[in-house]
Amino acid sequence: MRRRTFLTATAAAGLASFAPRGENQAFAGCGSPGVPLPQPGRDGYFSRWSIGDRAVTLEVRTRVASASVPWTRVFAAADGDRTLLNPTLVVERGQRVDLTLANAMPDPTIVHWHGLANDTRNDGALGPLVARGASFRYTYEVRDRAGLYWYHPHPHGATAGQAYDGLFGLIEVGDDEDRALRKALDVVPGESELVLVLQDRKPGGAYAANNDDRTHGHFGPCLTVNGVERPQQTVATRGYRLRILNASNARTYRLAFSAANGARVPFTLLGTDGGLLASAVACREAFVSPAERIDVHVDFSALAIGDAVTLETLAFDPMHVENAVADKAADPHAGHGAAASAPDPHAGHGAAATAPEPHAGHGSLAEGVRAPVMTFAVRTRAASTGRVPATLSSLAAPVTDGAMERPLRLGFAKGRWRINDRVFEMGSFPIEVARGARELWLFRNYHTSMPHAMHLHGFPMRVLARETSPDFIAALAVDDRGRLPTDLGRKDTVLVWPGETVRAVVDFAHPWRDPQDYLVHCHNLEHEDGGMMLGVRVA
Ligand code: C2O
Ligand code: CU
Ligand code: CU
């Protein structure tokens, strides 16, 4: 099998110029589709790096975007003769991490380990910013189950640009259950277990957001996987494990696999943000919002040599109904269910003075438009004994005993996205939780809103129910509580649609002596930077 690795010798150069990319048939300025999908190699982008508990350093640098790599900033590391860029940190549950972040770029930064249950100091979000030339040493124990987590900068107000410019990497936490699954599936990372990091980009290099982007989110017409526009992966007639991260600033995908004749290729959902499900779930599609991960198994064994399967994002109503403030009658979900009958204190304001421009998708690829993401070309025959086991992990059912309800209302007023009518203020903690308490969080999104990918730092969430969901979401429910297959696992990010309420239980137990501070925010990075975020103090 041919494989392309992310080996880019120029990556370490600290020049600020940008090399424009080639033309694309579909969208001017995107790359050319069909280039082989890069996978982590020994060196270069996303290389798997078993750091153990030794002291390692990640340096943040600016770099030159090139024809093969669109990003203008990079996390670089050296290990012996290896040069690693945005390395995939391969760690084991229970081990210690000792990692120094060295900032060699002009802007201050701080790095957050998304999904890991760290103390405030090591969460990398509310800590001090690391100035150019300075460094910060993280030391923590990996307390989380096996799964695909990730890291990205979190300097308040500047997260979107730094992440878009290429500052993100994967964290692969391993444990015995995950090793047992690899064995049962007969998969090997980089060969039959592939990572797909999705990011939509505008043509050109570094991040530039206009007012429209700041309200709705930054969307681009170029759909990239591992930094390449609509790549192709050659595969054999066997099963593959795909570990998918949506690293896009704002775009939600409705992912499905389609054969050349248009027939849907079913897949198996193995896991979500926080690791493996208890048992596998057969799926035909999955919504994946920014920061969410899915772990899937796709079987190409019934296909013939020469066949191709497209991973695509299907059409859906993106529900950017934030413009409908003055026109509630136009909201198809108005009038349903509990959330709908609550009076909307924002109705009628905001719109006049600060209504966002209608979101046209920048004349390119609006959210919710069907588009190919990448293709799998069946090229070789293979015999594999791999199969998906009935039981994947020991993940227990969520416990809700004694949980107190806490509503979190998601809305827009006076030109800002808000949680419980508030905009983020550094140093303020409107959510105070008793350490060890179990809480039932009710994420309630207004009708005249847009979908928000709600992320909680420090503590995993378990989704209990979705209520008053839009019809096309309710149609995908797998139980009478309205949950989707992706709601069945451990989550750190959950997408909440306009008019919908998502109930999630969180256990706020932590092992540290002092009170710890965290954040809850929308992972649409423009919403996050714009203050759709609240401090959470667990004392
Ligand atoms: Cu992935 Cu607070 O972020
Ligand atoms: Cu996080
Ligand atoms: Cu949002």
PDB file of C-alpha atoms in Angstrom, residues 286-418:
ATOM      1  CA  ALA A 286     -23.087  11.029  11.881  1.00  0.00           C
ATOM      2  CA  PHE A 287     -23.073  14.732  12.616  1.00  0.00           C
ATOM      3  CA  VAL A 288     -19.652  15.906  13.788  1.00  0.00           C
ATOM      4  CA  SER A 289     -19.403  19.473  15.049  1.00  0.00           C
ATOM      5  CA  PRO A 290     -16.183  21.392  15.761  1.00  0.00           C
ATOM      6  CA  ALA A 291     -13.931  19.617  18.299  1.00  0.00           C
ATOM      7  CA  GLU A 292     -15.969  16.408  18.282  1.00  0.00           C
ATOM      8  CA  ARG A 293     -14.296  13.103  17.444  1.00  0.00           C
ATOM      9  CA  ILE A 294     -15.733   9.866  16.130  1.00  0.00           C
ATOM     10  CA  ASP A 295     -14.032   6.507  15.983  1.00  0.00           C
ATOM     11  CA  VAL A 296     -15.533   4.359  13.231  1.00  0.00           C
ATOM     12  CA  HIS A 297     -15.019   1.062  11.464  1.00  0.00           C
ATOM     13  CA  VAL A 298     -15.772   0.844   7.738  1.00  0.00           C
ATOM     14  CA  ASP A 299     -15.688  -2.434   5.922  1.00  0.00           C
ATOM     15  CA  PHE A 300     -14.542  -2.400   2.309  1.00  0.00           C
ATOM     16  CA  SER A 301     -14.350  -6.197   2.032  1.00  0.00           C
ATOM     17  CA  ALA A 302     -17.460  -6.558  -0.140  1.00  0.00           C
ATOM     18  CA  LEU A 303     -16.098  -4.106  -2.703  1.00  0.00           C
ATOM     19  CA  ALA A 304     -14.260  -4.902  -5.908  1.00  0.00           C
ATOM     20  CA  ILE A 305     -10.857  -3.692  -7.017  1.00  0.00           C
ATOM     21  CA  GLY A 306     -11.410  -0.400  -8.805  1.00  0.00           C
ATOM     22  CA  ASP A 307     -14.396   0.610  -6.676  1.00  0.00           C
ATOM     23  CA  ALA A 308     -14.358   3.926  -4.872  1.00  0.00           C
ATOM     24  CA  VAL A 309     -16.137   5.081  -1.738  1.00  0.00           C
ATOM     25  CA  THR A 310     -16.588   8.769  -0.972  1.00  0.00           C
ATOM     26  CA  LEU A 311     -16.641  10.166   2.514  1.00  0.00           C
ATOM     27  CA  GLU A 312     -18.977  13.090   2.129  1.00  0.00           C
ATOM     28  CA  THR A 313     -20.877  15.613   4.125  1.00  0.00           C
ATOM     29  CA  LEU A 314     -24.575  15.252   3.333  1.00  0.00           C
ATOM     30  CA  ALA A 315     -26.985  18.119   2.841  1.00  0.00           C
ATOM     31  CA  PHE A 316     -28.713  19.449   5.944  1.00  0.00           C
ATOM     32  CA  ASP A 317     -30.485  22.550   7.133  1.00  0.00           C
ATOM     33  CA  PRO A 318     -27.646  24.427   8.887  1.00  0.00           C
ATOM     34  CA  MET A 319     -30.280  26.284  10.936  1.00  0.00           C
ATOM     35  CA  HIS A 320     -28.503  29.584  10.949  1.00  0.00           C
ATOM     36  CA  VAL A 321     -31.740  31.132  12.113  1.00  0.00           C
ATOM     37  CA  GLU A 322     -30.100  33.881  14.132  1.00  0.00           C
ATOM     38  CA  ASN A 323     -31.363  36.314  11.525  1.00  0.00           C
ATOM     39  CA  ALA A 324     -34.948  35.379  12.186  1.00  0.00           C
ATOM     40  CA  VAL A 325     -35.161  37.348  15.433  1.00  0.00           C
ATOM     41  CA  ALA A 326     -37.612  39.778  13.915  1.00  0.00           C
ATOM     42  CA  ASP A 327     -39.472  37.050  12.062  1.00  0.00           C
ATOM     43  CA  LYS A 328     -40.270  34.317  14.515  1.00  0.00           C
ATOM     44  CA  ALA A 329     -43.131  33.058  12.416  1.00  0.00           C
ATOM     45  CA  ALA A 330     -40.589  31.843   9.924  1.00  0.00           C
ATOM     46  CA  ASP A 331     -39.029  29.500  12.495  1.00  0.00           C
ATOM     47  CA  PRO A 332     -40.315  26.015  11.705  1.00  0.00           C
ATOM     48  CA  HIS A 333     -39.614  24.895  15.267  1.00  0.00           C
ATOM     49  CA  ALA A 334     -41.401  27.735  16.997  1.00  0.00           C
ATOM     50  CA  GLY A 335     -44.155  26.535  19.244  1.00  0.00           C
ATOM     51  CA  HIS A 336     -42.906  23.010  19.966  1.00  0.00           C
ATOM     52  CA  GLY A 337     -42.061  21.649  23.352  1.00  0.00           C
ATOM     53  CA  ALA A 338     -40.857  23.082  26.615  1.00  0.00           C
ATOM     54  CA  ALA A 339     -37.931  25.128  25.432  1.00  0.00           C
ATOM     55  CA  ALA A 340     -40.113  26.754  22.840  1.00  0.00           C
ATOM     56  CA  SER A 341     -42.747  27.896  25.258  1.00  0.00           C
ATOM     57  CA  ALA A 342     -40.214  29.706  27.446  1.00  0.00           C
ATOM     58  CA  PRO A 343     -40.417  33.399  26.674  1.00  0.00           C
ATOM     59  CA  ASP A 344     -37.443  34.564  24.682  1.00  0.00           C
ATOM     60  CA  PRO A 345     -36.086  37.640  26.430  1.00  0.00           C
ATOM     61  CA  HIS A 346     -34.010  38.473  23.392  1.00  0.00           C
ATOM     62  CA  ALA A 347     -36.833  38.557  20.908  1.00  0.00           C
ATOM     63  CA  GLY A 348     -36.898  41.902  19.296  1.00  0.00           C
ATOM     64  CA  HIS A 349     -33.565  43.217  20.388  1.00  0.00           C
ATOM     65  CA  GLY A 350     -30.237  42.861  18.862  1.00  0.00           C
ATOM     66  CA  ALA A 351     -31.806  42.564  15.494  1.00  0.00           C
ATOM     67  CA  ALA A 352     -32.221  46.241  14.834  1.00  0.00           C
ATOM     68  CA  ALA A 353     -28.828  47.507  15.881  1.00  0.00           C
ATOM     69  CA  THR A 354     -26.639  44.492  15.411  1.00  0.00           C
ATOM     70  CA  ALA A 355     -28.341  41.877  13.277  1.00  0.00           C
ATOM     71  CA  PRO A 356     -25.762  39.742  11.564  1.00  0.00           C
ATOM     72  CA  GLU A 357     -25.711  39.758   7.789  1.00  0.00           C
ATOM     73  CA  PRO A 358     -27.503  36.801   6.263  1.00  0.00           C
ATOM     74  CA  HIS A 359     -25.013  33.980   6.157  1.00  0.00           C
ATOM     75  CA  ALA A 360     -24.431  33.207   2.542  1.00  0.00           C
ATOM     76  CA  GLY A 361     -21.455  30.922   3.026  1.00  0.00           C
ATOM     77  CA  HIS A 362     -19.236  33.456   1.315  1.00  0.00           C
ATOM     78  CA  GLY A 363     -20.479  32.543  -2.119  1.00  0.00           C
ATOM     79  CA  SER A 364     -18.697  29.240  -1.852  1.00  0.00           C
ATOM     80  CA  LEU A 365     -19.586  26.288   0.286  1.00  0.00           C
ATOM     81  CA  ALA A 366     -22.288  27.154   2.761  1.00  0.00           C
ATOM     82  CA  GLU A 367     -22.658  24.928   5.786  1.00  0.00           C
ATOM     83  CA  GLY A 368     -25.093  22.111   5.086  1.00  0.00           C
ATOM     84  CA  VAL A 369     -24.336  21.883   1.374  1.00  0.00           C
ATOM     85  CA  ARG A 370     -23.531  18.358   0.244  1.00  0.00           C
ATOM     86  CA  ALA A 371     -19.871  17.985  -0.691  1.00  0.00           C
ATOM     87  CA  PRO A 372     -17.213  15.280  -0.988  1.00  0.00           C
ATOM     88  CA  VAL A 373     -14.622  15.224   1.795  1.00  0.00           C
ATOM     89  CA  MET A 374     -12.303  12.471   0.547  1.00  0.00           C
ATOM     90  CA  THR A 375     -12.332   9.213  -1.390  1.00  0.00           C
ATOM     91  CA  PHE A 376     -11.212   5.675  -0.649  1.00  0.00           C
ATOM     92  CA  ALA A 377     -10.063   3.831  -3.760  1.00  0.00           C
ATOM     93  CA  VAL A 378     -10.082   0.046  -3.480  1.00  0.00           C
ATOM     94  CA  ARG A 379      -6.847  -1.105  -5.058  1.00  0.00           C
ATOM     95  CA  THR A 380      -5.741  -4.365  -3.463  1.00  0.00           C
ATOM     96  CA  ARG A 381      -7.218  -7.572  -2.195  1.00  0.00           C
ATOM     97  CA  ALA A 382      -6.627  -8.465   1.425  1.00  0.00           C
ATOM     98  CA  ALA A 383      -7.615 -11.192   3.812  1.00  0.00           C
ATOM     99  CA  SER A 384      -8.159 -10.002   7.338  1.00  0.00           C
ATOM    100  CA  THR A 385      -9.525 -11.852  10.303  1.00  0.00           C
ATOM    101  CA  GLY A 386     -10.551  -8.546  11.873  1.00  0.00           C
ATOM    102  CA  ARG A 387     -14.102  -8.119  13.078  1.00  0.00           C
ATOM    103  CA  VAL A 388     -15.928  -5.711  15.344  1.00  0.00           C
ATOM    104  CA  PRO A 389     -16.463  -7.348  18.745  1.00  0.00           C
ATOM    105  CA  ALA A 390     -19.920  -7.103  20.302  1.00  0.00           C
ATOM    106  CA  THR A 391     -18.515  -5.561  23.460  1.00  0.00           C
ATOM    107  CA  LEU A 392     -16.030  -2.746  22.995  1.00  0.00           C
ATOM    108  CA  SER A 393     -15.366  -1.455  26.475  1.00  0.00           C
ATOM    109  CA  SER A 394     -16.441  -1.401  30.095  1.00  0.00           C
ATOM    110  CA  LEU A 395     -18.040   2.074  29.753  1.00  0.00           C
ATOM    111  CA  ALA A 396     -20.766   2.169  32.411  1.00  0.00           C
ATOM    112  CA  ALA A 397     -24.209   3.692  31.982  1.00  0.00           C
ATOM    113  CA  PRO A 398     -24.445   7.294  33.228  1.00  0.00           C
ATOM    114  CA  VAL A 399     -25.391   7.730  36.881  1.00  0.00           C
ATOM    115  CA  THR A 400     -27.831  10.535  37.655  1.00  0.00           C
ATOM    116  CA  ASP A 401     -28.579   9.999  41.360  1.00  0.00           C
ATOM    117  CA  GLY A 402     -28.892  13.233  43.252  1.00  0.00           C
ATOM    118  CA  ALA A 403     -28.102  15.392  40.237  1.00  0.00           C
ATOM    119  CA  MET A 404     -29.164  19.004  40.491  1.00  0.00           C
ATOM    120  CA  GLU A 405     -30.395  20.671  37.291  1.00  0.00           C
ATOM    121  CA  ARG A 406     -28.531  23.639  35.918  1.00  0.00           C
ATOM    122  CA  PRO A 407     -29.896  25.424  32.857  1.00  0.00           C
ATOM    123  CA  LEU A 408     -27.488  26.958  30.351  1.00  0.00           C
ATOM    124  CA  ARG A 409     -29.347  29.130  27.861  1.00  0.00           C
ATOM    125  CA  LEU A 410     -27.605  29.752  24.562  1.00  0.00           C
ATOM    126  CA  GLY A 411     -28.571  32.937  22.802  1.00  0.00           C
ATOM    127  CA  PHE A 412     -27.665  36.095  20.943  1.00  0.00           C
ATOM    128  CA  ALA A 413     -28.301  39.640  22.152  1.00  0.00           C
ATOM    129  CA  LYS A 414     -26.782  43.044  21.532  1.00  0.00           C
ATOM    130  CA  GLY A 415     -24.422  41.680  18.965  1.00  0.00           C
ATOM    131  CA  ARG A 416     -22.944  38.957  21.158  1.00  0.00           C
ATOM    132  CA  TRP A 417     -23.470  35.244  21.629  1.00  0.00           C
ATOM    133  CA  ARG A 418     -24.187  34.509  25.266  1.00  0.00           C
TER     134      ARG A 418
END
